[in-house]
Short mmCIF file of C-alpha atoms in Angstrom, two decimals:
data_model
loop_
_atom_site.label_atom_id
_atom_site.label_comp_id
_atom_site.label_asym_id
_atom_site.label_seq_id
_atom_site.Cartn_x
_atom_site.Cartn_y
_atom_site.Cartn_z
CA MET A 1 8.96 68.25 16.30
CA SER A 2 5.73 70.40 17.42
CA PRO A 3 2.05 68.89 18.31
CA ASP A 4 0.43 70.47 15.38
CA HIS A 5 3.12 68.89 12.90
CA LEU A 6 2.49 65.83 14.90
CA THR A 7 -1.23 65.63 15.18
CA SER A 8 -1.06 66.02 10.89
CA LEU A 9 0.50 63.35 10.30
CA LEU A 10 -0.94 60.88 12.39
CA ALA A 11 -4.16 62.43 10.69
CA ALA A 12 -2.47 62.35 7.39
CA GLY A 13 -1.14 58.35 8.09
CA ALA A 14 -4.60 57.78 9.35
CA ALA A 15 -6.63 59.19 6.49
CA ALA A 16 -4.69 56.78 4.07
CA ASP A 17 -5.32 53.83 6.16
CA PRO A 18 -8.63 51.97 4.16
CA THR A 19 -8.27 49.14 7.54
CA ARG A 20 -9.01 52.00 10.56
CA SER A 21 -12.86 52.70 11.33
CA SER A 22 -15.19 54.90 13.28
CA ALA A 23 -14.21 52.85 16.74
CA CYS A 24 -10.39 53.31 15.75
CA LEU A 25 -8.11 55.85 17.86
CA ASP A 26 -7.91 59.71 17.11
CA GLU A 27 -4.03 61.36 16.76
CA HIS A 28 -4.56 62.63 19.89
CA GLN A 29 -5.09 59.51 21.45
CA ILE A 30 -1.81 57.98 19.80
CA ALA A 31 0.58 60.76 20.06
CA GLY A 32 -1.02 60.38 23.88
CA ASP A 33 -0.30 57.29 24.55
CA VAL A 34 3.69 57.34 22.97
CA ASP A 35 4.21 60.22 24.80
CA GLY A 36 2.65 59.12 28.59
CA GLY A 37 0.49 62.15 28.70
CA LEU A 38 -2.56 60.07 28.75
CA ASP A 39 -3.95 58.83 32.57
CA VAL A 40 -3.86 55.13 33.49
CA ALA A 41 -7.53 55.24 32.47
CA ALA A 42 -6.95 56.03 29.07
CA ARG A 43 -4.19 54.20 28.65
CA GLY A 44 -5.82 50.84 29.93
CA GLN A 45 -8.17 51.10 26.45
CA VAL A 46 -5.67 52.68 24.03
CA GLU A 47 -3.36 50.27 24.39
CA LEU A 48 -6.46 47.40 24.83
CA HIS A 49 -7.33 48.99 21.19
CA LEU A 50 -3.82 48.61 20.19
CA ALA A 51 -3.28 45.11 20.73
CA ASP A 52 -6.53 43.91 17.85
CA CYS A 53 -5.63 47.19 15.77
CA ARG A 54 -2.97 46.99 13.02
CA GLY A 55 -4.44 49.98 10.89
CA CYS A 56 -3.61 52.27 14.88
CA MET A 57 -0.19 50.23 15.48
CA ALA A 58 1.46 51.62 12.45
CA LEU A 59 0.34 55.13 13.74
CA VAL A 60 1.82 54.32 16.44
CA GLY A 61 5.40 52.90 14.55
CA LEU A 62 4.85 56.01 12.63
CA LEU A 63 5.89 57.40 16.10
CA CYS A 64 8.53 55.48 16.81
#
């Protein structure tokens, strides 16, 4: 799957989820976390957010 296709799938999933807020992660952050492309500091911030956000966790689930 190409990165552009992945990004478009995540963006579509995010737009369809009414539980997401402006504090939620964007599709690049989620994809970066799943593929291991984030640095240590960014990964820590993403993991803290995912611990409390079902909407973002649902997007992570799309990739797993």
